[in-house]
Amino acid sequence: DTAVSQTPKYLVTQMGNDKSIKCEQNLGHDTMYWYKQDSKKFLKIMFSYNNKELIINETVPNRFSPKSPDKAHLNLHINSLELGDSAVYFCASSQTHEQFFGPGTRLTVL
Amino acid sequence: GENVEQHPSTLSVQEGDSAVIKCTYSDSASNYFPWYKQELGKRPQLIIDIRSNVGEKKDQRIAVTLNMTSKHFSLHISETHREVSAVYFCALRGSTLGRLYFGRGTQLTVWP
């Protein structure tokens, strides 16, 4: 069974478009996260939700909007995509200490 | 927020040699220090962690040390082989629920 899953795995789109990435975890964890990993491999936290409530909101453009319909899902919607949004986006979940990462979504903005 | 410094950013070692990656931090309230490995094109995965009441922990060829006085922690990989090549991240847990602060990563390359 896949613990943390993301869709799609790859996303190629034009500048200015709106896109969404979905994340689901079947571990029963209360906390979920979105990270952005740039070409230099730095893992930058974007958002965190605990039981559907936003608890971390880093300095992220408001074109990025997370949504958590329930504690097993945390989706990321991005409006008006820009070239600089190209990166790998990882979803993760945790309960106490260890964070479990999804497989990542490679977003390419042309 | 918490600042985690990780060195070196790249590390090349010959197969069979040891590799050491070091991290420093500033938040004295941190009590959980995990290390993640990320192979090319894959997700980061936890390989070992250490808590504040322990100074050293070993798991086969991997060892981690923690010095909370000097705020240093390090990863030591002995008898490296090519499958060990990956990006390694140190991290620590901050005060916000479950939040991890990551170092910038070390690209470890093991060559024959």
PDB file of C-alpha atoms in Angstrom:
ATOM      1  CA  ASP A   1       0.000   0.000   0.000  1.00  0.00           C
ATOM      2  CA  THR A   2       1.226   3.457  -0.872  1.00  0.00           C
ATOM      3  CA  ALA A   3       1.585   5.558   2.291  1.00  0.00           C
ATOM      4  CA  VAL A   4       1.675   9.056   0.782  1.00  0.00           C
ATOM      5  CA  SER A   5       0.627   9.475  -2.819  1.00  0.00           C
ATOM      6  CA  GLN A   6       0.590  12.486  -5.132  1.00  0.00           C
ATOM      7  CA  THR A   7      -0.930  13.154  -8.516  1.00  0.00           C
ATOM      8  CA  PRO A   8       0.182  13.946 -11.085  1.00  0.00           C
ATOM      9  CA  LYS A   9       3.803  12.830 -11.095  1.00  0.00           C
ATOM     10  CA  TYR A  10       4.671  15.215 -13.908  1.00  0.00           C
ATOM     11  CA  LEU A  11       2.979  18.466 -14.851  1.00  0.00           C
ATOM     12  CA  VAL A  12       3.996  20.580 -17.832  1.00  0.00           C
ATOM     13  CA  THR A  13       2.048  23.756 -18.434  1.00  0.00           C
ATOM     14  CA  GLN A  14       2.201  27.244 -19.894  1.00  0.00           C
ATOM     15  CA  MET A  15       2.800  30.434 -17.940  1.00  0.00           C
ATOM     16  CA  GLY A  16      -0.380  31.982 -16.663  1.00  0.00           C
ATOM     17  CA  ASN A  17      -2.287  28.720 -16.326  1.00  0.00           C
ATOM     18  CA  ASP A  18      -3.885  27.421 -13.111  1.00  0.00           C
ATOM     19  CA  LYS A  19      -3.059  23.913 -11.913  1.00  0.00           C
ATOM     20  CA  SER A  20      -3.638  21.638  -8.928  1.00  0.00           C
ATOM     21  CA  ILE A  21      -1.624  18.892  -7.285  1.00  0.00           C
ATOM     22  CA  LYS A  22      -3.357  16.336  -5.092  1.00  0.00           C
ATOM     23  CA  CYS A  23      -1.990  14.491  -2.073  1.00  0.00           C
ATOM     24  CA  GLU A  24      -3.412  11.651  -0.026  1.00  0.00           C
ATOM     25  CA  GLN A  25      -2.039   9.724   2.924  1.00  0.00           C
ATOM     26  CA  ASN A  26      -3.394   6.460   4.328  1.00  0.00           C
ATOM     27  CA  LEU A  27      -1.265   6.467   7.473  1.00  0.00           C
ATOM     28  CA  GLY A  28      -3.874   8.071   9.696  1.00  0.00           C
ATOM     29  CA  HIS A  29      -1.557  11.020  10.385  1.00  0.00           C
ATOM     30  CA  ASP A  30      -2.931  14.304  11.673  1.00  0.00           C
ATOM     31  CA  THR A  31      -0.381  16.614  10.049  1.00  0.00           C
ATOM     32  CA  MET A  32       0.394  17.148   6.367  1.00  0.00           C
ATOM     33  CA  TYR A  33       2.859  19.414   4.579  1.00  0.00           C
ATOM     34  CA  TRP A  34       3.790  20.835   1.210  1.00  0.00           C
ATOM     35  CA  TYR A  35       7.440  21.387   0.310  1.00  0.00           C
ATOM     36  CA  LYS A  36       9.046  22.946  -2.754  1.00  0.00           C
ATOM     37  CA  GLN A  37      12.401  21.556  -3.893  1.00  0.00           C
ATOM     38  CA  ASP A  38      14.278  23.727  -6.345  1.00  0.00           C
ATOM     39  CA  SER A  39      17.062  22.761  -8.720  1.00  0.00           C
ATOM     40  CA  LYS A  40      19.626  23.187  -5.929  1.00  0.00           C
ATOM     41  CA  LYS A  41      17.776  20.525  -3.913  1.00  0.00           C
ATOM     42  CA  PHE A  42      16.800  22.833  -1.065  1.00  0.00           C
ATOM     43  CA  LEU A  43      13.625  21.572   0.668  1.00  0.00           C
ATOM     44  CA  LYS A  44      11.539  24.634   1.458  1.00  0.00           C
ATOM     45  CA  ILE A  45       8.389  24.215   3.527  1.00  0.00           C
ATOM     46  CA  MET A  46       5.350  25.994   2.150  1.00  0.00           C
ATOM     47  CA  PHE A  47       2.345  24.954   4.220  1.00  0.00           C
ATOM     48  CA  SER A  48       1.326  22.610   6.996  1.00  0.00           C
ATOM     49  CA  TYR A  49      -2.119  21.486   8.107  1.00  0.00           C
ATOM     50  CA  ASN A  50      -3.049  19.725  11.331  1.00  0.00           C
ATOM     51  CA  ASN A  51      -6.475  18.102  11.331  1.00  0.00           C
ATOM     52  CA  LYS A  52      -7.586  20.273   8.427  1.00  0.00           C
ATOM     53  CA  GLU A  53      -6.378  23.493  10.086  1.00  0.00           C
ATOM     54  CA  LEU A  54      -3.572  25.608   8.645  1.00  0.00           C
ATOM     55  CA  ILE A  55      -0.682  25.813  11.118  1.00  0.00           C
ATOM     56  CA  ILE A  56       2.273  26.820   8.934  1.00  0.00           C
ATOM     57  CA  ASN A  57       2.074  29.345   6.133  1.00  0.00           C
ATOM     58  CA  GLU A  58       5.527  30.374   5.011  1.00  0.00           C
ATOM     59  CA  THR A  59       6.263  33.359   2.835  1.00  0.00           C
ATOM     60  CA  VAL A  60       4.564  31.951  -0.214  1.00  0.00           C
ATOM     61  CA  PRO A  61       2.856  34.031  -2.930  1.00  0.00           C
ATOM     62  CA  ASN A  62      -0.891  34.044  -2.486  1.00  0.00           C
ATOM     63  CA  ARG A  63      -1.159  32.436  -5.925  1.00  0.00           C
ATOM     64  CA  PHE A  64      -0.573  29.239  -3.952  1.00  0.00           C
ATOM     65  CA  SER A  65      -3.590  28.031  -2.020  1.00  0.00           C
ATOM     66  CA  PRO A  66      -3.686  24.785  -0.066  1.00  0.00           C
ATOM     67  CA  LYS A  67      -6.936  22.999   0.679  1.00  0.00           C
ATOM     68  CA  SER A  68      -7.531  20.168   3.109  1.00  0.00           C
ATOM     69  CA  PRO A  69     -10.980  18.590   2.656  1.00  0.00           C
ATOM     70  CA  ASP A  70     -10.177  16.051   5.358  1.00  0.00           C
ATOM     71  CA  LYS A  71      -7.116  15.081   7.332  1.00  0.00           C
ATOM     72  CA  ALA A  72      -6.081  12.446   4.775  1.00  0.00           C
ATOM     73  CA  HIS A  73      -5.917  14.919   1.891  1.00  0.00           C
ATOM     74  CA  LEU A  74      -3.975  18.118   1.262  1.00  0.00           C
ATOM     75  CA  ASN A  75      -4.204  19.619  -2.186  1.00  0.00           C
ATOM     76  CA  LEU A  76      -2.237  22.503  -3.635  1.00  0.00           C
ATOM     77  CA  HIS A  77      -3.736  24.884  -6.147  1.00  0.00           C
ATOM     78  CA  ILE A  78      -1.534  27.323  -8.027  1.00  0.00           C
ATOM     79  CA  ASN A  79      -2.938  30.277  -9.962  1.00  0.00           C
ATOM     80  CA  SER A  80      -1.235  32.246 -12.731  1.00  0.00           C
ATOM     81  CA  LEU A  81       1.800  29.993 -12.957  1.00  0.00           C
ATOM     82  CA  GLU A  82       5.197  31.633 -13.424  1.00  0.00           C
ATOM     83  CA  LEU A  83       8.519  30.310 -14.696  1.00  0.00           C
ATOM     84  CA  GLY A  84       9.938  30.419 -11.174  1.00  0.00           C
ATOM     85  CA  ASP A  85       7.307  27.973  -9.979  1.00  0.00           C
ATOM     86  CA  SER A  86       9.097  25.187 -11.842  1.00  0.00           C
ATOM     87  CA  ALA A  87      10.290  22.749  -9.180  1.00  0.00           C
ATOM     88  CA  VAL A  88       9.503  19.419  -7.575  1.00  0.00           C
ATOM     89  CA  TYR A  89       6.684  19.671  -5.040  1.00  0.00           C
ATOM     90  CA  PHE A  90       6.590  17.119  -2.238  1.00  0.00           C
ATOM     91  CA  CYS A  91       3.701  16.361   0.040  1.00  0.00           C
ATOM     92  CA  ALA A  92       4.486  14.800   3.427  1.00  0.00           C
ATOM     93  CA  SER A  93       2.662  13.636   6.522  1.00  0.00           C
ATOM     94  CA  SER A  94       3.606  12.968  10.114  1.00  0.00           C
ATOM     95  CA  GLN A  95       2.103  11.979  13.426  1.00  0.00           C
ATOM     96  CA  THR A  96       4.856  12.385  16.000  1.00  0.00           C
ATOM     97  CA  HIS A  97       8.363  12.636  14.628  1.00  0.00           C
ATOM     98  CA  GLU A  98       9.105  11.034  11.262  1.00  0.00           C
ATOM     99  CA  GLN A  99       7.806  12.756   8.164  1.00  0.00           C
ATOM    100  CA  PHE A 100       6.794  10.493   5.292  1.00  0.00           C
ATOM    101  CA  PHE A 101       7.167  12.035   1.864  1.00  0.00           C
ATOM    102  CA  GLY A 102       5.148  11.467  -1.261  1.00  0.00           C
ATOM    103  CA  PRO A 103       6.886  10.642  -4.574  1.00  0.00           C
ATOM    104  CA  GLY A 104       6.898  14.274  -5.686  1.00  0.00           C
ATOM    105  CA  THR A 105       5.336  16.192  -8.567  1.00  0.00           C
ATOM    106  CA  ARG A 106       7.722  17.701 -11.094  1.00  0.00           C
ATOM    107  CA  LEU A 107       6.155  20.942 -12.308  1.00  0.00           C
ATOM    108  CA  THR A 108       7.580  22.548 -15.424  1.00  0.00           C
ATOM    109  CA  VAL A 109       6.281  25.958 -16.463  1.00  0.00           C
ATOM    110  CA  LEU A 110       7.042  26.927 -20.066  1.00  0.00           C
TER     111      LEU A 110
ATOM    112  CA  GLY B   1      12.909  30.609  12.182  1.00  0.00           C
ATOM    113  CA  GLU B   2      15.554  28.055  12.996  1.00  0.00           C
ATOM    114  CA  ASN B   3      18.763  28.062  10.974  1.00  0.00           C
ATOM    115  CA  VAL B   4      20.426  24.737  10.165  1.00  0.00           C
ATOM    116  CA  GLU B   5      23.859  24.894   8.566  1.00  0.00           C
ATOM    117  CA  GLN B   6      25.022  21.764   6.732  1.00  0.00           C
ATOM    118  CA  HIS B   7      28.525  21.060   5.406  1.00  0.00           C
ATOM    119  CA  PRO B   8      29.884  20.130   2.993  1.00  0.00           C
ATOM    120  CA  SER B   9      27.480  20.783   0.131  1.00  0.00           C
ATOM    121  CA  THR B  10      29.250  18.172  -2.000  1.00  0.00           C
ATOM    122  CA  LEU B  11      31.359  15.213  -0.930  1.00  0.00           C
ATOM    123  CA  SER B  12      33.196  12.668  -3.053  1.00  0.00           C
ATOM    124  CA  VAL B  13      34.714   9.579  -1.499  1.00  0.00           C
ATOM    125  CA  GLN B  14      36.207   6.388  -2.800  1.00  0.00           C
ATOM    126  CA  GLU B  15      34.318   3.158  -2.302  1.00  0.00           C
ATOM    127  CA  GLY B  16      35.180   1.693   1.086  1.00  0.00           C
ATOM    128  CA  ASP B  17      36.107   5.029   2.642  1.00  0.00           C
ATOM    129  CA  SER B  18      34.057   6.872   5.252  1.00  0.00           C
ATOM    130  CA  ALA B  19      31.922   9.954   4.731  1.00  0.00           C
ATOM    131  CA  VAL B  20      31.093  12.546   7.360  1.00  0.00           C
ATOM    132  CA  ILE B  21      28.447  15.264   7.106  1.00  0.00           C
ATOM    133  CA  LYS B  22      28.123  17.918   9.784  1.00  0.00           C
ATOM    134  CA  CYS B  23      25.300  20.223  10.837  1.00  0.00           C
ATOM    135  CA  THR B  24      24.967  23.058  13.320  1.00  0.00           C
ATOM    136  CA  TYR B  25      21.887  24.782  14.675  1.00  0.00           C
ATOM    137  CA  SER B  26      20.897  27.641  16.956  1.00  0.00           C
ATOM    138  CA  ASP B  27      17.580  26.685  18.629  1.00  0.00           C
ATOM    139  CA  SER B  28      18.370  25.212  22.027  1.00  0.00           C
ATOM    140  CA  ALA B  29      14.801  23.864  22.361  1.00  0.00           C
ATOM    141  CA  SER B  30      15.293  21.315  19.587  1.00  0.00           C
ATOM    142  CA  ASN B  31      15.101  17.722  20.775  1.00  0.00           C
ATOM    143  CA  TYR B  32      14.765  15.607  17.630  1.00  0.00           C
ATOM    144  CA  PHE B  33      17.376  15.393  14.862  1.00  0.00           C
ATOM    145  CA  PRO B  34      16.599  13.201  11.838  1.00  0.00           C
ATOM    146  CA  TRP B  35      18.673  12.507   8.743  1.00  0.00           C
ATOM    147  CA  TYR B  36      17.045  11.961   5.360  1.00  0.00           C
ATOM    148  CA  LYS B  37      18.472  10.368   2.216  1.00  0.00           C
ATOM    149  CA  GLN B  38      17.211  11.324  -1.222  1.00  0.00           C
ATOM    150  CA  GLU B  39      18.275   9.240  -4.193  1.00  0.00           C
ATOM    151  CA  LEU B  40      18.123  10.782  -7.637  1.00  0.00           C
ATOM    152  CA  GLY B  41      14.533  11.257  -8.733  1.00  0.00           C
ATOM    153  CA  LYS B  42      13.155   9.788  -5.525  1.00  0.00           C
ATOM    154  CA  ARG B  43      11.545  11.074  -2.354  1.00  0.00           C
ATOM    155  CA  PRO B  44      13.487  11.933   0.829  1.00  0.00           C
ATOM    156  CA  GLN B  45      13.430   9.017   3.270  1.00  0.00           C
ATOM    157  CA  LEU B  46      14.405   8.857   6.911  1.00  0.00           C
ATOM    158  CA  ILE B  47      17.543   6.782   7.463  1.00  0.00           C
ATOM    159  CA  ILE B  48      18.305   7.484  11.116  1.00  0.00           C
ATOM    160  CA  ASP B  49      17.390   9.914  13.871  1.00  0.00           C
ATOM    161  CA  ILE B  50      18.663  10.903  17.289  1.00  0.00           C
ATOM    162  CA  ARG B  51      16.932  12.453  20.268  1.00  0.00           C
ATOM    163  CA  SER B  52      18.243  14.939  22.783  1.00  0.00           C
ATOM    164  CA  ASN B  53      18.827  12.377  25.538  1.00  0.00           C
ATOM    165  CA  VAL B  54      21.239  10.364  23.399  1.00  0.00           C
ATOM    166  CA  GLY B  55      24.766  11.324  22.346  1.00  0.00           C
ATOM    167  CA  GLU B  56      25.384   8.693  19.694  1.00  0.00           C
ATOM    168  CA  LYS B  57      23.354   6.145  17.760  1.00  0.00           C
ATOM    169  CA  LYS B  58      24.450   3.459  15.299  1.00  0.00           C
ATOM    170  CA  ASP B  59      22.634   1.419  12.695  1.00  0.00           C
ATOM    171  CA  GLN B  60      24.923  -0.926  10.772  1.00  0.00           C
ATOM    172  CA  ARG B  61      27.278   1.316   8.758  1.00  0.00           C
ATOM    173  CA  ILE B  62      25.558   4.558   9.733  1.00  0.00           C
ATOM    174  CA  ALA B  63      26.184   6.488  12.936  1.00  0.00           C
ATOM    175  CA  VAL B  64      24.953   9.830  14.183  1.00  0.00           C
ATOM    176  CA  THR B  65      26.305  11.962  16.993  1.00  0.00           C
ATOM    177  CA  LEU B  66      24.728  14.865  18.819  1.00  0.00           C
ATOM    178  CA  ASN B  67      26.365  17.499  20.979  1.00  0.00           C
ATOM    179  CA  MET B  68      23.705  19.791  22.402  1.00  0.00           C
ATOM    180  CA  THR B  69      26.232  21.970  24.204  1.00  0.00           C
ATOM    181  CA  SER B  70      27.984  22.974  21.015  1.00  0.00           C
ATOM    182  CA  LYS B  71      24.780  22.524  18.941  1.00  0.00           C
ATOM    183  CA  HIS B  72      26.441  20.176  16.463  1.00  0.00           C
ATOM    184  CA  PHE B  73      25.217  16.891  15.035  1.00  0.00           C
ATOM    185  CA  SER B  74      26.792  14.719  12.397  1.00  0.00           C
ATOM    186  CA  LEU B  75      26.280  11.689  10.181  1.00  0.00           C
ATOM    187  CA  HIS B  76      29.042   9.164   9.680  1.00  0.00           C
ATOM    188  CA  ILE B  77      28.815   6.539   6.939  1.00  0.00           C
ATOM    189  CA  SER B  78      31.505   3.879   7.044  1.00  0.00           C
ATOM    190  CA  GLU B  79      32.601   1.431   4.330  1.00  0.00           C
ATOM    191  CA  THR B  80      30.735   3.357   1.661  1.00  0.00           C
ATOM    192  CA  HIS B  81      29.579   1.670  -1.527  1.00  0.00           C
ATOM    193  CA  ARG B  82      28.093   3.114  -4.711  1.00  0.00           C
ATOM    194  CA  GLU B  83      24.490   2.639  -3.577  1.00  0.00           C
ATOM    195  CA  VAL B  84      25.161   5.156  -0.818  1.00  0.00           C
ATOM    196  CA  SER B  85      25.455   7.952  -3.407  1.00  0.00           C
ATOM    197  CA  ALA B  86      22.578  10.370  -2.807  1.00  0.00           C
ATOM    198  CA  VAL B  87      21.701  13.745  -1.314  1.00  0.00           C
ATOM    199  CA  TYR B  88      21.645  13.681   2.485  1.00  0.00           C
ATOM    200  CA  PHE B  89      19.712  16.183   4.575  1.00  0.00           C
ATOM    201  CA  CYS B  90      20.061  16.873   8.248  1.00  0.00           C
ATOM    202  CA  ALA B  91      17.058  18.317  10.026  1.00  0.00           C
ATOM    203  CA  LEU B  92      15.751  19.222  13.437  1.00  0.00           C
ATOM    204  CA  ARG B  93      12.292  19.583  14.870  1.00  0.00           C
ATOM    205  CA  GLY B  94      11.192  23.076  15.802  1.00  0.00           C
ATOM    206  CA  SER B  95       8.547  24.224  18.234  1.00  0.00           C
ATOM    207  CA  THR B  96       5.660  24.404  15.737  1.00  0.00           C
ATOM    208  CA  LEU B  97       3.756  21.119  15.652  1.00  0.00           C
ATOM    209  CA  GLY B  98       5.856  18.575  13.762  1.00  0.00           C
ATOM    210  CA  ARG B  99       7.768  21.166  11.773  1.00  0.00           C
ATOM    211  CA  LEU B 100      11.226  20.126  10.563  1.00  0.00           C
ATOM    212  CA  TYR B 101      13.949  22.565   9.621  1.00  0.00           C
ATOM    213  CA  PHE B 102      16.196  21.089   6.944  1.00  0.00           C
ATOM    214  CA  GLY B 103      19.809  21.743   6.091  1.00  0.00           C
ATOM    215  CA  ARG B 104      20.581  22.548   2.477  1.00  0.00           C
ATOM    216  CA  GLY B 105      21.728  19.021   1.698  1.00  0.00           C
ATOM    217  CA  THR B 106      24.992  17.257   0.867  1.00  0.00           C
ATOM    218  CA  GLN B 107      25.455  15.564  -2.486  1.00  0.00           C
ATOM    219  CA  LEU B 108      27.488  12.452  -1.658  1.00  0.00           C
ATOM    220  CA  THR B 109      29.157  10.646  -4.540  1.00  0.00           C
ATOM    221  CA  VAL B 110      30.934   7.340  -4.022  1.00  0.00           C
ATOM    222  CA  TRP B 111      33.242   6.400  -6.855  1.00  0.00           C
ATOM    223  CA  PRO B 112      34.891   3.042  -7.504  1.00  0.00           C
TER     224      PRO B 112
END
